[in-house]
PDB file of C-alpha atoms in Angstrom:
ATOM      1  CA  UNK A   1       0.000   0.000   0.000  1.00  0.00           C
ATOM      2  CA  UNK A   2       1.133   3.266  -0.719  1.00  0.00           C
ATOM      3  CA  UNK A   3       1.576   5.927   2.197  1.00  0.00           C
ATOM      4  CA  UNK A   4       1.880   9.553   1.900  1.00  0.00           C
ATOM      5  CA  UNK A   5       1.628  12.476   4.755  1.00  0.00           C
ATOM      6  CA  UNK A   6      -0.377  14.747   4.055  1.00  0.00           C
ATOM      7  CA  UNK A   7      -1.157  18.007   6.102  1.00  0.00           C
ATOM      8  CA  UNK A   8      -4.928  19.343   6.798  1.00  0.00           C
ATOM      9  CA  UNK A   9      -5.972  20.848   3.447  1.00  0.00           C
ATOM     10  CA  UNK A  10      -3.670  19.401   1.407  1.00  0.00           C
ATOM     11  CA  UNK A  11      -4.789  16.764  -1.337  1.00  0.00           C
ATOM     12  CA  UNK A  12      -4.036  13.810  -3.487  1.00  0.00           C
ATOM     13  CA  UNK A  13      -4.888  12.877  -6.530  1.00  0.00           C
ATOM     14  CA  UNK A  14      -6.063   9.039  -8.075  1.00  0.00           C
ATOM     15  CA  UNK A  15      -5.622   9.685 -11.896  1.00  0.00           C
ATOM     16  CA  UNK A  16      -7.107  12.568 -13.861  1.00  0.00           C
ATOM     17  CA  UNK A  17     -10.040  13.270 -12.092  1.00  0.00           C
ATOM     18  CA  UNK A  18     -10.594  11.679  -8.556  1.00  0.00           C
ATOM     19  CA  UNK A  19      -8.964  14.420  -5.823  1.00  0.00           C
ATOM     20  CA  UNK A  20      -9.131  13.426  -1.895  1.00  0.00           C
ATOM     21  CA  UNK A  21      -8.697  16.157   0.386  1.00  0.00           C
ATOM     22  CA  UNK A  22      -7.469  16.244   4.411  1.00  0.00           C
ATOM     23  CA  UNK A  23     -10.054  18.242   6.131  1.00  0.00           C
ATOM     24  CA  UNK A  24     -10.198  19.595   9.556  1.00  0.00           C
ATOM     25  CA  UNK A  25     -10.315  16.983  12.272  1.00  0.00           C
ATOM     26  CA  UNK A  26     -10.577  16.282  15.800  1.00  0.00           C
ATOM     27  CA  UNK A  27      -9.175  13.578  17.876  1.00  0.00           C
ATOM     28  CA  UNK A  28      -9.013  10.365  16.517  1.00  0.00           C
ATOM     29  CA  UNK A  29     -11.539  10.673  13.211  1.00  0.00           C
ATOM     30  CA  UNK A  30     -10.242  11.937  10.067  1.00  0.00           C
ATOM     31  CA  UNK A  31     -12.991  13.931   7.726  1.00  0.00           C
ATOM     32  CA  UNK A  32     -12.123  13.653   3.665  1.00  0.00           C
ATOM     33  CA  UNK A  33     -13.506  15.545   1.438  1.00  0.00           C
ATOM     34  CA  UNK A  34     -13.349  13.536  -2.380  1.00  0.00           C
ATOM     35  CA  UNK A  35     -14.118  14.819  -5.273  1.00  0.00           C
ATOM     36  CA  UNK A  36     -14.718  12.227  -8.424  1.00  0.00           C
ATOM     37  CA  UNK A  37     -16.834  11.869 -11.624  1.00  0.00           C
ATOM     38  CA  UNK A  38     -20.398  10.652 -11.057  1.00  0.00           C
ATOM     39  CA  UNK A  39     -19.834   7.847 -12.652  1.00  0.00           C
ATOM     40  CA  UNK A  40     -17.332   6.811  -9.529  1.00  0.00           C
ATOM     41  CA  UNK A  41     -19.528   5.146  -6.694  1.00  0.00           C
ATOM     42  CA  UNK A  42     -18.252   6.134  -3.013  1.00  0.00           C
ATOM     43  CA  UNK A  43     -18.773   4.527  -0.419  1.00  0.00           C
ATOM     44  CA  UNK A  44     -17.548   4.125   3.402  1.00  0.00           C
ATOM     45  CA  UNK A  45     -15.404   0.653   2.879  1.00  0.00           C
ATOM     46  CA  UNK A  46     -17.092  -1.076   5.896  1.00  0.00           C
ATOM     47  CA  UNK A  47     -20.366  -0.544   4.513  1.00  0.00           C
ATOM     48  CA  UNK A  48     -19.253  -1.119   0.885  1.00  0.00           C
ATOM     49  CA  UNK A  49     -18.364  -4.791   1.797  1.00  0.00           C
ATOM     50  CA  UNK A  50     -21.205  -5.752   4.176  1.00  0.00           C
ATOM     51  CA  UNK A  51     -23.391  -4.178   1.430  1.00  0.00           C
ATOM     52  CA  UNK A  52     -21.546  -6.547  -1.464  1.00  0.00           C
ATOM     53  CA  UNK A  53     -22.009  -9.826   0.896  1.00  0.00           C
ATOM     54  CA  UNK A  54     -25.508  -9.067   1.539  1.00  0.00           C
ATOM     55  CA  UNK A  55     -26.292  -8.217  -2.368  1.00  0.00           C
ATOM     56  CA  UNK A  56     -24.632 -11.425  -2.625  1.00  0.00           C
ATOM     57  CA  UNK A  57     -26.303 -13.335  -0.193  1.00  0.00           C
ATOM     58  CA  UNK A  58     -30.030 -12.427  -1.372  1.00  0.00           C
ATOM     59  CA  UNK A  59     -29.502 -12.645  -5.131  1.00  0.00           C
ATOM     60  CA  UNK A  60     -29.727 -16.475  -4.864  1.00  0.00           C
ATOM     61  CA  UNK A  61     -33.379 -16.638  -3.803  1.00  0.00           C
ATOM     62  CA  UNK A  62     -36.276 -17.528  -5.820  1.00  0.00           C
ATOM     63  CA  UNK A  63     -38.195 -15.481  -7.853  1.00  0.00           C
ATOM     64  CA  UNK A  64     -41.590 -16.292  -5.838  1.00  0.00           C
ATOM     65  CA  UNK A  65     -42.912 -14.475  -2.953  1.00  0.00           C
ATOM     66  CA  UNK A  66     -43.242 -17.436  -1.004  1.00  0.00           C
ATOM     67  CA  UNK A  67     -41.501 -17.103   2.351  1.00  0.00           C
ATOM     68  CA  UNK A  68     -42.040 -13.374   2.105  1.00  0.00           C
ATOM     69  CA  UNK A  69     -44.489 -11.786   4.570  1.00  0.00           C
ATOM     70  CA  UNK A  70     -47.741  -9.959   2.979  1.00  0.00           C
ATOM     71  CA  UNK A  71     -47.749  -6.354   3.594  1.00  0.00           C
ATOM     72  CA  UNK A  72     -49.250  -5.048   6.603  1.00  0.00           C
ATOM     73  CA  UNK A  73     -53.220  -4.365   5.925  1.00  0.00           C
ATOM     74  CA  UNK A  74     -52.983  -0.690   7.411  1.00  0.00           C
ATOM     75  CA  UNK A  75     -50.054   0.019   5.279  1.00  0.00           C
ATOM     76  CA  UNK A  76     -52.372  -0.733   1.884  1.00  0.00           C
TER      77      UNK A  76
ATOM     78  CA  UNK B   1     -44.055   7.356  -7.479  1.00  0.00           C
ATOM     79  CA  UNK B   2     -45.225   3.930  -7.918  1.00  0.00           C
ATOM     80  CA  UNK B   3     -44.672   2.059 -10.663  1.00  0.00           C
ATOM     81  CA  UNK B   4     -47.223   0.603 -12.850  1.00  0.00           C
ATOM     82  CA  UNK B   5     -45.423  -0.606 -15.887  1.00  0.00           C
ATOM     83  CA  UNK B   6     -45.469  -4.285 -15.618  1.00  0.00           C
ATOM     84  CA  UNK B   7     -41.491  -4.916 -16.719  1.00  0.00           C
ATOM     85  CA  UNK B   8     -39.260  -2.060 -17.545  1.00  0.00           C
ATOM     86  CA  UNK B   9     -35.464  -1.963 -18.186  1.00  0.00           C
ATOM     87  CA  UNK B  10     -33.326  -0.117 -15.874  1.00  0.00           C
ATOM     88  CA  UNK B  11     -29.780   0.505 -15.793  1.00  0.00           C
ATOM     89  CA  UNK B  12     -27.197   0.885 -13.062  1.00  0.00           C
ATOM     90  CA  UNK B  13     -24.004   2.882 -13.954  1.00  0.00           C
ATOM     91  CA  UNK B  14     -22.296   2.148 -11.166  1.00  0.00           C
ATOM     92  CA  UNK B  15     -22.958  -1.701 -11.050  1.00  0.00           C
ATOM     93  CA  UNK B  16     -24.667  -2.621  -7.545  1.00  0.00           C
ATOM     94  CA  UNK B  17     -21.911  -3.660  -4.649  1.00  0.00           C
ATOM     95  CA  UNK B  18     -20.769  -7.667  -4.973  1.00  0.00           C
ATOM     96  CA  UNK B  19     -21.787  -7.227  -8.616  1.00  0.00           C
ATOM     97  CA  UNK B  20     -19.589  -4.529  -9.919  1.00  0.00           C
ATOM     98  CA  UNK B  21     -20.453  -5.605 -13.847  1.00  0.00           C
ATOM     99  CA  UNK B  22     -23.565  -6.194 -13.995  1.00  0.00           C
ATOM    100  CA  UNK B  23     -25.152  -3.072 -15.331  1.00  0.00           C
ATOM    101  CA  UNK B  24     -28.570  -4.191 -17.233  1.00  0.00           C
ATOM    102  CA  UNK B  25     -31.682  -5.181 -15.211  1.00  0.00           C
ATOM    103  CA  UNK B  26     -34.871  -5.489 -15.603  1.00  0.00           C
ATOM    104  CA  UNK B  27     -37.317  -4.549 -13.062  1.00  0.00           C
ATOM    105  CA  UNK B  28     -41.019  -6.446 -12.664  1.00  0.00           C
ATOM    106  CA  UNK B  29     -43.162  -6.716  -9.906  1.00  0.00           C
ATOM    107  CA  UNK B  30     -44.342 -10.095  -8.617  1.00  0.00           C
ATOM    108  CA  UNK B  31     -47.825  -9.795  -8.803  1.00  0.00           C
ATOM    109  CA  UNK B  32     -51.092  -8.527 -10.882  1.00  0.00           C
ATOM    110  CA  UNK B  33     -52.306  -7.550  -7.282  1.00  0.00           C
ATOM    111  CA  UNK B  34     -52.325  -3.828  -5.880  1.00  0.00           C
ATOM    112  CA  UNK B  35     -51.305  -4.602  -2.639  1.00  0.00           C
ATOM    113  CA  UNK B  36     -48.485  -6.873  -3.561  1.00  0.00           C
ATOM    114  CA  UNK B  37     -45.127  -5.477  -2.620  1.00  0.00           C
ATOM    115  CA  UNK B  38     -43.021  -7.289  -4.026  1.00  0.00           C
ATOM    116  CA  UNK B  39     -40.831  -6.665  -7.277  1.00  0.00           C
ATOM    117  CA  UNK B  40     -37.736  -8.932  -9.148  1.00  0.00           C
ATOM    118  CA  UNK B  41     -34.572  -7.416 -10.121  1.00  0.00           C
ATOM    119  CA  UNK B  42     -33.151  -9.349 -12.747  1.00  0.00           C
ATOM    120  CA  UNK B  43     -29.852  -8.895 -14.382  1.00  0.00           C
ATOM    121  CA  UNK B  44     -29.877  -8.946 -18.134  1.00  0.00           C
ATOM    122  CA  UNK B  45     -26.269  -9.633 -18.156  1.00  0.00           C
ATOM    123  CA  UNK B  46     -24.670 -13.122 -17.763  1.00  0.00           C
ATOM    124  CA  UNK B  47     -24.101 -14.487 -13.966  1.00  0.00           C
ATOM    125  CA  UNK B  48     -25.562 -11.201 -12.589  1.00  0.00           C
ATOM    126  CA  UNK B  49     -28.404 -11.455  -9.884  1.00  0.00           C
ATOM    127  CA  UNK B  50     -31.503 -11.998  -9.243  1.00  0.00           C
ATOM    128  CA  UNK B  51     -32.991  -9.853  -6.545  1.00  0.00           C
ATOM    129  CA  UNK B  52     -36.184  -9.453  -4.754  1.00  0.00           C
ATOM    130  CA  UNK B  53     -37.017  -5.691  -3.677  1.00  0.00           C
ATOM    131  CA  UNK B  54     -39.992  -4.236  -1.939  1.00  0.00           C
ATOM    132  CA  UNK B  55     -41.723  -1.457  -1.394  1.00  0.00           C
ATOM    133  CA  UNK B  56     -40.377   0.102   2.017  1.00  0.00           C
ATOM    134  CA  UNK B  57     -43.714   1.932   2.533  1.00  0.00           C
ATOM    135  CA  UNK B  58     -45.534  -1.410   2.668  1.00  0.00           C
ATOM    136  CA  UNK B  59     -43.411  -2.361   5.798  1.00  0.00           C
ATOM    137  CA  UNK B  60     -41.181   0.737   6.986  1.00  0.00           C
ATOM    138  CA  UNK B  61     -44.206   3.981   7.046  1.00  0.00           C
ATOM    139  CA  UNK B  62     -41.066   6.128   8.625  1.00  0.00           C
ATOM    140  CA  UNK B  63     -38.292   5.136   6.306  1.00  0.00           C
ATOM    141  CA  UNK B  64     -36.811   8.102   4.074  1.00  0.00           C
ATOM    142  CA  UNK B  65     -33.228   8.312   2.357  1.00  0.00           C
ATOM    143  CA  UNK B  66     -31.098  10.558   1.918  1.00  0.00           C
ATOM    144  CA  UNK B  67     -30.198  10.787  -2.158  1.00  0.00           C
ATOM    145  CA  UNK B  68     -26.670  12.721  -2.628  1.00  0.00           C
ATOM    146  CA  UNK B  69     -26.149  15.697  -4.970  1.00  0.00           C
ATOM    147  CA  UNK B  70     -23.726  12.986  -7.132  1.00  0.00           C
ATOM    148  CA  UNK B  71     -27.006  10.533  -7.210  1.00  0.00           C
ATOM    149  CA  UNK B  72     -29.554  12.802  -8.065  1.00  0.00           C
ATOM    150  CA  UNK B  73     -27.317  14.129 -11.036  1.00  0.00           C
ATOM    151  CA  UNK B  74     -26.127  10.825 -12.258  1.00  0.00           C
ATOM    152  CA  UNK B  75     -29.894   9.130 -12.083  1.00  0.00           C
ATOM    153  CA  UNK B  76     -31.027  12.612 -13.601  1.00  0.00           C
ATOM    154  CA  UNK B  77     -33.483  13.241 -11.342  1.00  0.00           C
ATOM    155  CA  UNK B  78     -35.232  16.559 -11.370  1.00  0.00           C
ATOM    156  CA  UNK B  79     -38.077  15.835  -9.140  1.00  0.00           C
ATOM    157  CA  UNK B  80     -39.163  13.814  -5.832  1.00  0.00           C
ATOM    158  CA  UNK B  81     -42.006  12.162  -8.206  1.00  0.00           C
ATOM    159  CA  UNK B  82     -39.644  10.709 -10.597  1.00  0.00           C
ATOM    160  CA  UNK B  83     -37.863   8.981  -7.688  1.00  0.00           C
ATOM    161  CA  UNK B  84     -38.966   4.851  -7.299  1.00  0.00           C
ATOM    162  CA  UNK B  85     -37.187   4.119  -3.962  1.00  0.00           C
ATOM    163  CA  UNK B  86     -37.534  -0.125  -3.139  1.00  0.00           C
ATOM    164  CA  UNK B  87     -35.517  -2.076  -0.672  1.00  0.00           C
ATOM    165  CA  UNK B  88     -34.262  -5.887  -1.327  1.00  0.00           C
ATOM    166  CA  UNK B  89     -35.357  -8.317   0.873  1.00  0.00           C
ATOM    167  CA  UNK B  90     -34.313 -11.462   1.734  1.00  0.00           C
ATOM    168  CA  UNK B  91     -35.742 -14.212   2.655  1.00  0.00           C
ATOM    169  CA  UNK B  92     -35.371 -16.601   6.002  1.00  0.00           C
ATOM    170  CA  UNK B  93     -35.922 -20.010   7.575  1.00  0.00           C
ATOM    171  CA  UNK B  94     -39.551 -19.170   7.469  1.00  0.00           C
ATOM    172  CA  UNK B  95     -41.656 -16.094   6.631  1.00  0.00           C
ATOM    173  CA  UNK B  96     -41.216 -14.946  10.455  1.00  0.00           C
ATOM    174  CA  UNK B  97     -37.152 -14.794   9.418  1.00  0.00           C
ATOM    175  CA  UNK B  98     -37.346 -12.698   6.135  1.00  0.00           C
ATOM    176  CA  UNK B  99     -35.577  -9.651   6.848  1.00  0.00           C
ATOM    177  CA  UNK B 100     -35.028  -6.071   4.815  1.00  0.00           C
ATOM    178  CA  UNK B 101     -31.833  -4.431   3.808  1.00  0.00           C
ATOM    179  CA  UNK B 102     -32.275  -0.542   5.207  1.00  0.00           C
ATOM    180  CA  UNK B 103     -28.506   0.022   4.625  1.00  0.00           C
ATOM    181  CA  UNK B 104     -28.676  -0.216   1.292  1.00  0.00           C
ATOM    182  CA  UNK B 105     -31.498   1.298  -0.809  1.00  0.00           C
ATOM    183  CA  UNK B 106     -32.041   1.052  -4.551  1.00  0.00           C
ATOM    184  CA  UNK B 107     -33.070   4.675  -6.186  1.00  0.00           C
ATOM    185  CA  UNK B 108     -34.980   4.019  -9.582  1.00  0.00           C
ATOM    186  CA  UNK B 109     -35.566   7.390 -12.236  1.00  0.00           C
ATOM    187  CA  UNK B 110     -38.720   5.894 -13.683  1.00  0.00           C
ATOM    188  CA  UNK B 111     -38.360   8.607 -16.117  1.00  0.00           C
ATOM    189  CA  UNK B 112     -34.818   8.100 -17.252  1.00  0.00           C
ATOM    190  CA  UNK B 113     -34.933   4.687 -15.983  1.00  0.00           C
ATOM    191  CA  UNK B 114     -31.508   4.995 -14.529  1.00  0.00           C
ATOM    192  CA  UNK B 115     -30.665   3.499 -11.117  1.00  0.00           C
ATOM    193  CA  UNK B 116     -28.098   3.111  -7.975  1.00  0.00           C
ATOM    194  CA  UNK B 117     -27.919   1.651  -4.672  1.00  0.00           C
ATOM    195  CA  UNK B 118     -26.895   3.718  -2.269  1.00  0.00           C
ATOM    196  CA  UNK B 119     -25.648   3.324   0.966  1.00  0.00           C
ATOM    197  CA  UNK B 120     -27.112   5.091   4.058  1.00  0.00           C
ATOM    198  CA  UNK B 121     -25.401   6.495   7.259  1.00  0.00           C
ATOM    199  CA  UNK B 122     -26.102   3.923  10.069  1.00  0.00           C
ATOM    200  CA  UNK B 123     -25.703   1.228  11.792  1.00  0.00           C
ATOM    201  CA  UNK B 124     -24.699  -2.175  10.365  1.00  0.00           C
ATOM    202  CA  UNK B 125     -27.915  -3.841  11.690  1.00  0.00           C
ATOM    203  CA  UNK B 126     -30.111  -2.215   9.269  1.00  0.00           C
ATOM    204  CA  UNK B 127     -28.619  -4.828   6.406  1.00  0.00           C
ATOM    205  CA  UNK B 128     -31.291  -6.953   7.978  1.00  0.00           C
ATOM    206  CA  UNK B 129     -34.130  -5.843   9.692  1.00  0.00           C
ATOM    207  CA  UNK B 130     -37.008  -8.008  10.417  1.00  0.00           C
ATOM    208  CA  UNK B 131     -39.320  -7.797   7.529  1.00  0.00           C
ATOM    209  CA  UNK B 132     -42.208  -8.678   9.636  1.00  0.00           C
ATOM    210  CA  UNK B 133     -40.893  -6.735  13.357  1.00  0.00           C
ATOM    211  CA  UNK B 134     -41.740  -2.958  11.869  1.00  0.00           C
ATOM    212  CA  UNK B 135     -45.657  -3.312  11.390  1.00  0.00           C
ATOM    213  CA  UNK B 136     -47.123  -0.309  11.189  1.00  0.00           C
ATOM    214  CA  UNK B 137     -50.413  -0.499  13.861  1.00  0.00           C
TER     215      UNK B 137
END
């Protein structure tokens, strides 16, 4: 992995057009500010992989609604 | 905005996470019935998945997203009513175990008929709520 020092306000860069920025931060939580083409998803990492195994763990399932609860009456 | 097409095509730029090619779905809801909540998401592209969504209104009254700046310009949205906003669910041992991913919402432009999951701020639980837990009274 590659490690660089960077000072509050000062910035990388990942190719042309993805910049990350060192923000102003307090004790032991860093704030980022990024800046990337739409097209680039972002997302926390812990998140990013709990979302992936989840994604993969329900696109297995059957196309049927069986096992799935009806909605709620009152919310009709 | 619900939607009342019975199969559209939708496509995700960014790929969903655990699936980063699969771009192509199509989206179809499960049922002729009204009150069905229920919807398939199925990848036109090889090996990509096959996920059941839902309505979060049917089970979670309360639940609202937040849509970033970068999401509303790359699904083109220009208004709330465009917005299709479903949840996938999965299911469990039995129906009392089928739980909801709140983490992780799916944002649908009916209009443009782009998409993107998102992910929320929150805790790790809310990959799986209890599908059935959250009733409104």
């Amino acid at each position: 992995m590659l490690v660089l020092t960077r000072k509050i306000g000062e910035s990388i860069r990942i190719g042309h057009d993805i910049e990350v920025v060192v923000l102003p931060s307090s004790g032991d939580q860093v704030r980022l500010g990024i800046s990337a083409p739409r097209h680039v998803a972002i997302h926390r990492s812990e998140v990013f992989e709990r979302l992936a195994q989840e994604n993969l763990s329900s696109a297995g399932q059957g196309d049927d609604i069986e096992g799935l609860p009806p909605a709620p009456a009152s919310a009709r | 905005m619900a939607h009342n097409n019975d199969l559209f095509e939708v496509t995700f730029p960014n790929g969903i996470p655990g699936f980063p090619e699969a771009r192509r779905f199509s989206l179809a809801r499960l049922s002729d019935d009204p009150a069905n909540p229920y919807s398939v998401l199925l990848s036109l592209d090889e090996l990509g998945p096959r996920m059941i969504l839902a309505d979060p209104n049917a089970f979670f009254p309360d639940f609202a997203v937040d849509i970033d700046d970068d999401v509303v310009r790359l699904l083109d949205i220009e208004s709330p009513e465009e917005v299709l906003l479903l949840i996938s669910v999965r299911k469990g041992r039995d129906e009392a175990g089928a739980t909801a991913n709140l983490l992780g919402p799916f944002v649908i432009n009916l209009r443009t008929r782009i998409a993107a999951q998102i992910s929320q701020v929150g805790d790790l639980s809310l990959l799986q709520v209890p599908l059935v837990a959250v009733q409104a009274v």
